[in-house]
Amino acid sequence: MKGVTDVSVIIDYRTHGSESLLHPMLNRGQGPSLIISFHKAVLEVDNLVRLSSPLNYYRESMNNVHGGGGEGYPRFGRGLCAAFNFTDCCQILLGNKFVTFDPTGEYFYDGGVADYKQDGNVDNLYDDNSQDNASSIHSRRNKGTPTARCYGIDGMISKFPDQFQPFISIPFAKSALLSDAPFFLGTVIRMPFRVEASDINNRVFNEESIKSMVSILEKKIPQVFLFTSNIRKMTMAKWEPCSETLDNLVVAQLRTDPRLKEELKSNLMKNEWKKTNKLANIFKAEWTPKIYNQTIEVSHSHRSSAKLCDADIIDTYLVSTILAPTKIRDVASQDIMKPLQLLPSIGLAAHVKRLSSGSVEDFIPCEGSLFCGFDSGLKTGLPFSINAPIFFHELKGSVILSHSDDLDIQTLFPWVRMAEIGESERKYRALFTWNRSCLFEAMTVLLPDFMLSIRDSLHLNPERFYMYWPRLAKIRDWFRNFLSSHTYESLSKLDIFLTKKNGFQKIDAGCFASPEFQIPPGAAKYFQSRYKMFSVPVCVVEDLKIFSINVRELSPPAARKLLRKKKDHCEKLRSKPDEALDLLEYCLSDAIKLEALDRFEDLKFMYFEVSHLCLVPVMDGTVVIPRNGNIIVANREQQSMFPALLNKFVHHKALKKLKSHLSKDIFFDQMNLQVFGPEVIAKNMHFSPWPRSWKGKDFVPWNEDSFSTLWLFQFWKEVSICENESLRLFDSWPLIPLKTGELTRCANARYILSFYPGGHNESLHKSLEEKHMALKKRIADEVKREKVAHATTSQIIRPHMENINMDDTDICFIDSDVEDDTVEVCNSGEDDSVDISTTAFTTSDDTNHNNNVQLEVPVTPPGNYVAPSSQPSQNYGFLSSLSNKNLHDIVVKLRGPVLELAYFAKDDILQIMPRDGLQLSRNILSSISQCLDYWTHIVLAGQGMPMLRLDWSTLTDDEFGFLLKSLTRNDQGNRLSLMTSDFDLLRGLPIYLTLSGTRVNLRDRDEHFILDSSVNTESLLYLPERIKNKILIGDSENADVLKDLDVETMSEAKLLYMFVLPEFTRIPVSQKQIICETVLCNWTSLKTSTEFITALKETPFVKHLRNDQTTDYEHVCAKELFDPKVEFLCDIFDENPSKFPASEFCSLEWLEILREIGLVKSVDKETFLLCAKRIEISGSPEKAIKLHRFFLENISEYFDQDNLRKLSFIKCVPGEHNGSLDLVSRLGEIFSCCASLKLLF
């Protein structure tokens, strides 16, 4: 609207009264509305009608009624028709007129009855025959017929206050409308928001959509001043339903001197571009387009009651305008285009500065739009806006860029739509040719100069320059074709490529970091001091390369080549870990590309190259060459186990950067890196807290200090006790904790018992977990401190870049110092890359020995090694049974080698536990046998003297019985299928109770036996201790076990003849008495044993007098004594009681027994000779007479030559000698003395 300098926009959320309206149906327009006020500019009704009709689109330009951009611009937009995007009833107050447009015909519909009569002048704006009289008021209208009415407001406001309340309540219109002669100097357009779909538009507005629109308007208002000629101020306010006043949302003003805009307008409208002269034609002088640069400042406040001096924000825009560039000048000069009076001028505007509360503020430039004086709402994707006298589609609002873009309305405007320009053979439609020419000229002719102007305006912060780069990837599809190779070729020739120290340079003054690979700051710092490079966003290089513009790049292969060539430079990095790490990251950054291309050999060679460079930071703060030493990849917790190896551990920062490589075997192989695991720990055990003197010892007593217990806890998180290959690495080291408080070496693992999952020391386990959590917390705190320090450092190093959002664009600030070899390195014509290929590897994340808190980048060991899991994979029911617990307690009490489970993961524990009762039995047998045979002694912590390892004395009889039962039977009482070798081990256990009360083993077979059930063990008290130690006390439950152990079941008879009787002479008298009584009592059963009888005959157990003069007894065999019941013997030996059983053996019971085992109960030849000898000794003739009488009575039995010969030598013949009875001679002498002897026979 020509001459307007002040515009107000009001969002009226109120709902007004509906009683006094011009028409009852207008009550639908009394709700919330959008109000736009053009101050001090009263639009004529005729012009208002033209604005509502697209038919008058081009008529305005040809009649010097210009569009929104001023003179030389076509009318932009759809005029008043655009209001019907929001409303179905547009109400306009202009001067003393009130105009209402009802395109749907529903707001003035009377149901077919004539409108009721109203006072005042009413005109039907679309009825050419209407007259200023009452008759026009009564015309009938059909529903759906568009209606527009114009009312004079004089006298109407008081009669229809509700109708005019929305206007009267506006502060700047109130006094004018309530005066005696109401007249408002300005134009107010009120658009009640559509609340339901209508025939002309389906768009409806609710509270959410209104607020969204308000938000957009707030951002757009400051840009209204960019390309308009007259507007100086614009305000947006809202009126809440319950509020009595307006609340300002935005107050924006033009701070730039308006005379500068008038001067620019004057220069553009001089029409010098149209003037030609003959002299210029003779010398073929061409018109030189003129470029004008302006700086526009716009202040805008976003609070109520805002004033210019209190403006919150002051935005500075750089506006460049070019007059009559060649292409659009030629089109505008065409005869067919001259009636449109177009101005061949194009403008670009960029937001370059913002002051917020007096301070410079970093901001992100908004996406630019296409302007035609006003913002068309069409986004281009550029970070700046374009202004041009563009022709738009009248209904769609789109730009006409081809002959088919306006086919639907060409017939409405045949003259201008069908107009063509160009030669006869090549003619083009004038409108889209004009539009395309404007946009092409903006991007090829004006843009380079505009970019230089932006560069110069940003001298205090040149890094922001690239935020205005026309980034091809961001350009909207419809606009992309206007950014051609000409655009970027023109830009490439400018001094707009930034270096850190020397400012902006031309493209051939240095090289770029490859846009394909992000270069880290440390690497940038390294290269900045040695090689010339530009510090530009990746997108700049990408865009230049798209159009085949020659750029020189530094890529990872080129970086590796440089570092190999300059090894002295690389060596200087030993004390610069951060810089080296960034270089390492960059040198490896092409691995992903090589891997994706399946270039395995090239990937392998790339890693090999890097392995010879001094680029890997280690934990002691230095940088090393991986190929020179065994560098270890470990996380912080793993590193804490070997604080002496800081010069070997890859720094945790490096692990984070190398995350994508750590899952590749090829990376570790070629880089000569080792993954922290069992092999690494084994090689470096001499750096552990374990004394070297412990190496090779089977057992060591252990004083559990806090560090060593934590270290061991960590060790068993890294080494799985169920992995035999891993354990073998530590065969010489005592690392397995036992319940006894010892450590045993890993070679003994197969003998270490673990069979009850709940057998860990709960307090120890809790203590270990607390220590471990304290370690993890300490590491987490360290990580947190490093992050804070890193963030602070980053803010210090790059304070301006933190707030510059370039999306995925990366900016590296590198110096452009030049060295002699720079051209060779960065020349894009030379192929610096080595033909490298990658392998596809599966990346694993968290095989780090899982903690609840993820502290850092997890290290995944390649190959077959699998770290133990924290979750149990199986569960064996019998292991957790009560009987298994009791067995565990017994073995621990015995001081057996039982594993202390507090140090191990549950999954490992279950894996090493027996699968069933048979395996459990074999494990215990093997372990205890090992202790009995080899590990016989133990030295406990704090005690210097060794003691027996297995303390059998601590077990009760019940525990011994339970142990034997557990080793031979399962929980159901069924016998286990033990093998011969198992029984051999079982025999070796000293768990078998003997009659003496001691516990013995059964290794010496046939040395021990068990008595059968018929034997009363209480009656065996007579047995000597040595014999009792051979007799096992068994029970019916274990009888079958003892039998399988080859323990013989023995009867009492066998017991006596095998063990008692042979030892009878050495047995104390008291026990002899008991034995004899036992024989007497049990004779009935004992005599059935032939072996017993035989042994008893040879046993001197029969008591008799030691000699005939004493009363002392001794024991002899039964066969050495005579039966006192034989009269002859009693007569002969009546003076020799020692020849007969004495004491209790004289009883009839004993005599009966003794007769059966050899007691002399008859007189045989030998006994007869003994009797003869006894007579000879005694010299008793009376006994001799009895002897000879017995002889004669039994002569047939004793009469044989041998017996007679023996008898002949014995003096036993009675006779008279010298008158007395005497033994006169031997039997052999009878014949020689018969003459002198008188035989008594």
Coordinates of C-alpha atoms in Angstrom, one line a residue, residues 158-524:
S158 CA -23.9 4.2 17.9
K159 CA -26.7 2.1 16.4
F160 CA -24.6 -1.0 15.9
P161 CA -22.1 -0.9 18.7
D162 CA -21.4 -4.6 18.8
Q163 CA -20.6 -4.6 15.1
F164 CA -18.0 -1.9 15.5
Q165 CA -16.7 -2.9 19.0
P166 CA -13.6 -4.8 17.6
F167 CA -12.6 -1.5 15.9
I168 CA -13.6 1.0 18.6
S169 CA -11.6 -0.9 21.2
I170 CA -8.3 -0.5 19.3
P171 CA -6.4 2.2 21.2
F172 CA -5.2 4.0 18.1
A173 CA -8.7 4.1 16.5
K174 CA -10.9 4.7 19.5
S175 CA -10.9 8.5 19.6
A176 CA -11.3 8.8 15.8
L177 CA -14.3 6.5 15.7
L178 CA -16.1 7.9 18.7
S179 CA -15.9 11.5 17.5
D180 CA -18.9 13.4 16.1
A181 CA -17.6 13.0 12.6
P182 CA -16.0 9.5 12.7
F183 CA -13.1 9.2 10.4
F184 CA -10.0 6.9 10.9
L185 CA -6.9 8.0 9.0
G186 CA -5.8 4.6 7.9
T187 CA -7.1 1.2 6.8
V188 CA -8.0 -1.6 9.2
I189 CA -8.6 -5.1 7.9
R190 CA -10.3 -7.5 10.3
M191 CA -10.4 -11.2 9.5
P192 CA -12.4 -13.3 11.9
F193 CA -10.8 -16.7 12.1
R194 CA -12.6 -19.5 10.3
V195 CA -13.8 -22.1 12.9
E196 CA -15.4 -24.6 10.4
A197 CA -14.7 -25.6 6.9
S198 CA -16.5 -23.6 4.2
D199 CA -17.0 -23.8 0.4
I200 CA -14.0 -21.6 -0.3
N201 CA -11.5 -23.1 2.1
N202 CA -11.2 -26.1 4.4
R203 CA -8.7 -24.6 6.7
V204 CA -9.9 -23.9 10.3
F205 CA -8.2 -22.2 13.2
N206 CA -8.0 -23.2 16.8
E207 CA -5.9 -22.0 19.6
E208 CA -2.9 -24.1 18.7
S209 CA -2.8 -23.1 15.0
I210 CA -3.2 -19.5 15.9
K211 CA -0.3 -19.6 18.2
S212 CA 1.8 -21.3 15.6
M213 CA 1.0 -18.6 13.1
V214 CA 1.9 -15.9 15.7
S215 CA 5.2 -17.6 16.3
I216 CA 6.0 -17.5 12.6
L217 CA 4.9 -13.8 12.3
E218 CA 7.2 -12.8 15.2
K219 CA 10.2 -14.1 13.3
K220 CA 9.2 -12.6 10.0
I221 CA 8.3 -9.1 11.1
P222 CA 12.0 -7.8 11.3
Q223 CA 12.5 -8.8 7.6
V224 CA 9.6 -6.7 6.3
F225 CA 12.0 -3.7 6.1
L226 CA 14.6 -5.4 3.8
F227 CA 13.1 -4.6 0.4
T228 CA 10.2 -2.2 1.1
S229 CA 10.6 1.5 0.4
N230 CA 8.3 3.2 2.9
I231 CA 7.6 1.1 6.0
R232 CA 9.4 2.4 9.1
K233 CA 7.6 0.6 11.9
M234 CA 5.7 -2.5 12.5
T235 CA 4.0 -3.8 15.6
M236 CA 2.4 -7.0 16.6
A237 CA 0.2 -7.3 19.6
K238 CA -2.3 -9.6 21.2
W239 CA -5.5 -9.0 23.0
E240 CA -6.3 -11.7 25.5
P241 CA -10.0 -12.6 26.2
C242 CA -10.0 -11.2 29.8
S243 CA -7.6 -8.4 29.2
E244 CA -8.6 -4.7 29.0
T245 CA -5.5 -3.6 27.1
L246 CA -3.3 -4.7 24.2
D247 CA -0.1 -6.6 25.0
N248 CA 2.7 -6.0 22.6
L249 CA 4.4 -9.0 21.2
V250 CA 6.9 -7.4 18.8
V251 CA 7.7 -3.8 18.1
A252 CA 10.1 -3.5 15.1
Q253 CA 11.5 -0.3 13.7
L254 CA 13.9 0.6 11.0
R255 CA 17.0 2.2 12.5
T256 CA 18.7 3.0 9.2
D257 CA 18.2 6.6 7.9
P258 CA 15.2 6.4 5.5
R259 CA 17.0 8.8 3.2
L260 CA 19.5 6.0 2.3
K261 CA 16.6 3.9 1.0
E262 CA 15.2 6.9 -0.9
E263 CA 18.7 7.5 -2.4
L264 CA 18.9 3.8 -3.5
K265 CA 15.4 4.0 -5.0
S266 CA 16.3 7.2 -6.8
N267 CA 19.4 5.5 -8.3
L268 CA 17.5 2.5 -9.5
M269 CA 14.7 4.6 -11.1
K270 CA 17.0 6.8 -13.1
N271 CA 16.5 4.5 -16.0
E272 CA 20.1 4.9 -17.2
W273 CA 20.1 1.3 -18.2
K274 CA 17.6 2.2 -20.9
K275 CA 19.7 5.0 -22.4
T276 CA 21.9 4.3 -25.4
N277 CA 23.8 6.7 -27.8
K278 CA 25.4 6.4 -31.1
L279 CA 28.9 6.7 -29.9
A280 CA 28.4 3.8 -27.6
N281 CA 27.1 1.7 -30.5
I282 CA 30.0 2.6 -32.7
F283 CA 32.5 1.5 -30.1
K284 CA 30.4 -1.4 -29.0
A285 CA 30.4 -0.2 -25.4
E286 CA 28.3 -2.3 -23.1
W287 CA 26.2 -1.4 -20.2
T288 CA 27.9 -2.2 -16.9
P289 CA 25.6 -3.4 -14.2
K290 CA 25.7 -1.3 -11.1
I291 CA 25.8 -2.8 -7.6
Y292 CA 24.7 -0.9 -4.5
N293 CA 25.4 -2.1 -1.0
Q294 CA 23.5 -1.0 2.0
T295 CA 23.5 -1.9 5.7
I296 CA 20.1 -1.9 7.2
E297 CA 19.5 -2.0 11.0
V298 CA 16.3 -3.2 12.4
S299 CA 15.4 -3.0 16.1
H300 CA 12.8 -5.3 17.5
S301 CA 11.6 -5.7 21.1
H302 CA 9.7 -8.7 22.3
R303 CA 8.1 -7.4 25.4
S304 CA 5.1 -5.3 26.3
S305 CA 5.3 -1.5 26.2
A306 CA 8.5 -1.7 24.1
K307 CA 10.2 1.5 23.0
L308 CA 12.9 2.0 20.4
C309 CA 15.5 3.0 23.0
D310 CA 14.7 -0.1 25.0
A311 CA 15.0 -2.5 22.1
D312 CA 16.0 -6.0 23.1
I313 CA 17.6 -6.9 19.8
I314 CA 19.2 -4.9 16.9
D315 CA 19.7 -6.9 13.8
T316 CA 22.0 -5.8 11.0
Y317 CA 21.4 -6.9 7.4
L318 CA 23.7 -6.5 4.5
V319 CA 21.7 -5.8 1.3
S320 CA 23.2 -5.8 -2.1
T321 CA 21.3 -4.6 -5.1
I322 CA 22.3 -5.0 -8.8
L323 CA 20.8 -2.9 -11.5
A324 CA 20.2 -4.2 -14.9
P325 CA 22.5 -7.2 -15.3
T326 CA 22.7 -8.3 -18.9
K327 CA 20.1 -11.0 -19.2
I328 CA 17.2 -9.4 -17.4
R329 CA 18.1 -6.0 -19.0
D330 CA 17.7 -7.7 -22.4
V331 CA 14.4 -9.2 -21.4
A332 CA 13.1 -6.0 -19.9
S333 CA 14.1 -4.1 -23.1
Q334 CA 11.9 -6.3 -25.2
D335 CA 9.0 -4.4 -26.7
I336 CA 6.5 -6.9 -25.5
M337 CA 7.7 -6.4 -21.9
K338 CA 7.9 -2.7 -21.9
P339 CA 4.2 -2.1 -21.0
L340 CA 4.8 -4.0 -17.7
Q341 CA 7.4 -1.2 -16.8
L342 CA 9.6 -3.8 -15.0
L343 CA 12.7 -2.7 -13.2
P344 CA 15.6 -5.1 -14.0
S345 CA 16.9 -5.0 -10.4
I346 CA 17.8 -7.9 -8.1
G347 CA 18.7 -7.8 -4.4
L348 CA 20.3 -10.1 -1.9
A349 CA 20.0 -9.6 1.9
A350 CA 21.9 -11.5 4.7
H351 CA 21.5 -11.2 8.4
V352 CA 25.2 -10.5 9.5
K353 CA 25.0 -9.2 13.0
R354 CA 22.8 -9.2 16.1
L355 CA 23.1 -7.1 19.3
S356 CA 21.1 -8.4 22.2
S357 CA 20.9 -6.1 25.2
G358 CA 23.9 -4.3 24.0
S359 CA 26.1 -7.4 23.5
V360 CA 27.1 -9.1 20.3
E361 CA 25.2 -12.5 20.1
D362 CA 26.1 -15.5 18.1
F363 CA 23.2 -16.6 16.0
I364 CA 22.3 -19.0 13.1
P365 CA 21.1 -17.2 10.0
C366 CA 17.6 -18.3 9.0
E367 CA 16.9 -20.0 5.7
G368 CA 16.3 -17.4 3.1
S369 CA 13.1 -16.7 1.1
L370 CA 12.2 -15.3 -2.2
F371 CA 11.0 -11.7 -2.0
C372 CA 9.0 -9.6 -4.4
G373 CA 9.2 -6.6 -2.2
F374 CA 7.5 -8.7 0.5
D375 CA 8.3 -12.2 1.6
S376 CA 6.7 -14.8 -0.7
G377 CA 7.1 -17.5 1.8
L378 CA 9.0 -19.6 -0.7
K379 CA 12.2 -21.0 0.9
T380 CA 15.3 -21.4 -1.3
G381 CA 17.6 -23.2 1.1
L382 CA 20.1 -20.3 0.9
P383 CA 21.3 -18.6 4.1
F384 CA 20.2 -15.2 2.6
S385 CA 17.1 -13.9 0.8
I386 CA 16.6 -12.9 -2.8
N387 CA 14.5 -10.0 -3.9
A388 CA 13.4 -9.7 -7.6
P389 CA 10.4 -8.5 -9.6
I390 CA 9.2 -12.0 -10.0
F391 CA 5.9 -13.1 -11.5
F392 CA 4.0 -15.6 -9.4
H393 CA 1.1 -17.9 -10.1
E394 CA -2.0 -15.9 -9.1
L395 CA -3.7 -18.7 -7.2
K396 CA -1.0 -21.1 -6.1
G397 CA 1.6 -18.5 -5.2
S398 CA 4.3 -20.5 -6.8
V399 CA 7.0 -19.1 -9.1
I400 CA 6.5 -19.5 -12.9
L401 CA 9.6 -21.2 -14.2
S402 CA 8.3 -23.1 -17.2
H403 CA 5.6 -22.7 -19.8
S404 CA 3.5 -25.4 -18.0
D405 CA 3.5 -23.8 -14.6
D406 CA 0.5 -21.6 -15.4
L407 CA -1.5 -23.6 -18.0
D408 CA -4.5 -23.5 -15.7
I409 CA -4.8 -19.7 -15.9
Q410 CA -3.2 -18.7 -19.2
T411 CA -6.6 -18.1 -20.7
L412 CA -7.4 -15.5 -18.0
F413 CA -4.4 -13.3 -19.1
P414 CA -3.8 -14.3 -22.7
W415 CA -1.8 -11.2 -23.7
V416 CA 0.9 -11.4 -21.1
R417 CA 0.8 -15.1 -20.6
M418 CA 1.2 -16.0 -24.2
A419 CA 3.8 -13.3 -24.9
E420 CA 7.1 -14.6 -26.3
I421 CA 10.5 -13.2 -26.7
G422 CA 13.6 -14.2 -28.6
E423 CA 14.5 -14.8 -32.2
S424 CA 12.0 -16.2 -34.6
E425 CA 13.6 -19.7 -34.5
R426 CA 14.0 -19.8 -30.7
K427 CA 11.2 -18.1 -28.9
Y428 CA 10.4 -18.4 -25.2
R429 CA 7.5 -17.4 -23.0
A430 CA 8.3 -14.0 -21.6
L431 CA 7.2 -14.5 -18.0
F432 CA 9.1 -17.6 -17.1
T433 CA 12.1 -16.4 -19.1
W434 CA 12.1 -13.3 -17.1
N435 CA 11.8 -15.2 -13.8
R436 CA 14.6 -17.6 -14.6
S437 CA 16.8 -14.8 -15.8
C438 CA 16.3 -12.9 -12.6
L439 CA 17.3 -15.9 -10.4
F440 CA 20.2 -16.9 -12.6
E441 CA 21.6 -13.4 -12.6
A442 CA 21.2 -13.3 -8.8
M443 CA 23.3 -16.4 -8.4
T444 CA 26.0 -15.8 -11.0
V445 CA 26.4 -12.1 -11.2
L446 CA 25.4 -10.6 -7.9
L447 CA 26.3 -13.5 -5.5
P448 CA 30.1 -13.3 -5.9
D449 CA 30.2 -9.6 -5.1
F450 CA 27.7 -10.2 -2.3
M451 CA 29.9 -12.8 -0.7
L452 CA 32.8 -10.4 -0.7
S453 CA 30.6 -7.8 1.0
I454 CA 29.7 -10.4 3.7
R455 CA 33.4 -11.3 4.1
D456 CA 34.3 -7.7 4.7
S457 CA 31.5 -7.1 7.1
L458 CA 32.6 -10.0 9.3
H459 CA 36.2 -8.9 9.9
L460 CA 35.9 -9.4 13.6
N461 CA 34.7 -13.0 13.3
P462 CA 35.7 -14.3 9.9
E463 CA 34.8 -17.9 10.9
R464 CA 31.1 -17.0 10.5
F465 CA 31.6 -16.3 6.8
Y466 CA 30.9 -19.9 5.8
M467 CA 27.5 -19.8 7.5
Y468 CA 26.5 -17.8 4.3
W469 CA 28.0 -20.2 1.9
P470 CA 25.4 -21.4 -0.7
R471 CA 25.5 -25.0 0.5
L472 CA 24.3 -27.1 -2.4
A473 CA 23.0 -29.9 -0.1
K474 CA 20.6 -27.5 1.6
I475 CA 19.2 -25.9 -1.5
R476 CA 15.5 -26.6 -2.2
D477 CA 14.8 -28.8 -5.1
W478 CA 12.9 -26.1 -7.1
F479 CA 15.8 -23.7 -6.7
R480 CA 18.8 -26.1 -7.2
N481 CA 19.1 -25.6 -10.9
F482 CA 19.9 -21.9 -10.4
L483 CA 23.1 -22.8 -8.6
S484 CA 25.2 -23.9 -11.5
S485 CA 28.9 -24.5 -12.2
H486 CA 29.2 -20.8 -13.1
T487 CA 28.2 -19.8 -9.6
Y488 CA 30.8 -21.9 -7.9
E489 CA 33.5 -21.2 -10.5
S490 CA 32.9 -17.5 -9.8
L491 CA 33.2 -18.1 -6.0
S492 CA 36.4 -20.2 -6.4
K493 CA 38.1 -17.2 -8.0
L494 CA 37.5 -15.0 -5.0
D495 CA 39.7 -14.4 -1.9
I496 CA 37.2 -16.1 0.4
F497 CA 39.2 -19.2 1.6
L498 CA 40.2 -18.7 5.2
T499 CA 43.5 -19.3 6.8
K500 CA 44.1 -18.9 10.5
K501 CA 46.9 -16.3 10.3
N502 CA 46.8 -14.8 6.9
G503 CA 43.0 -14.3 6.6
F504 CA 41.2 -15.0 3.3
Q505 CA 43.2 -16.3 0.4
K506 CA 42.6 -17.5 -3.2
I507 CA 42.0 -21.2 -3.7
D508 CA 45.4 -21.8 -5.3
A509 CA 47.2 -20.5 -2.2
G510 CA 46.8 -23.7 -0.2
C511 CA 45.0 -27.0 0.2
F512 CA 41.9 -28.3 1.8
A513 CA 41.2 -31.0 4.3
S514 CA 39.4 -33.8 2.5
P515 CA 35.7 -33.3 2.9
E516 CA 35.3 -37.0 3.1
F517 CA 37.3 -37.3 6.3
Q518 CA 36.9 -35.0 9.3
I519 CA 40.2 -33.7 10.5
P520 CA 40.5 -33.4 14.3
P521 CA 41.8 -30.2 16.0
G522 CA 45.1 -31.8 17.1
A523 CA 45.8 -33.0 13.6
A524 CA 44.9 -29.6 12.3

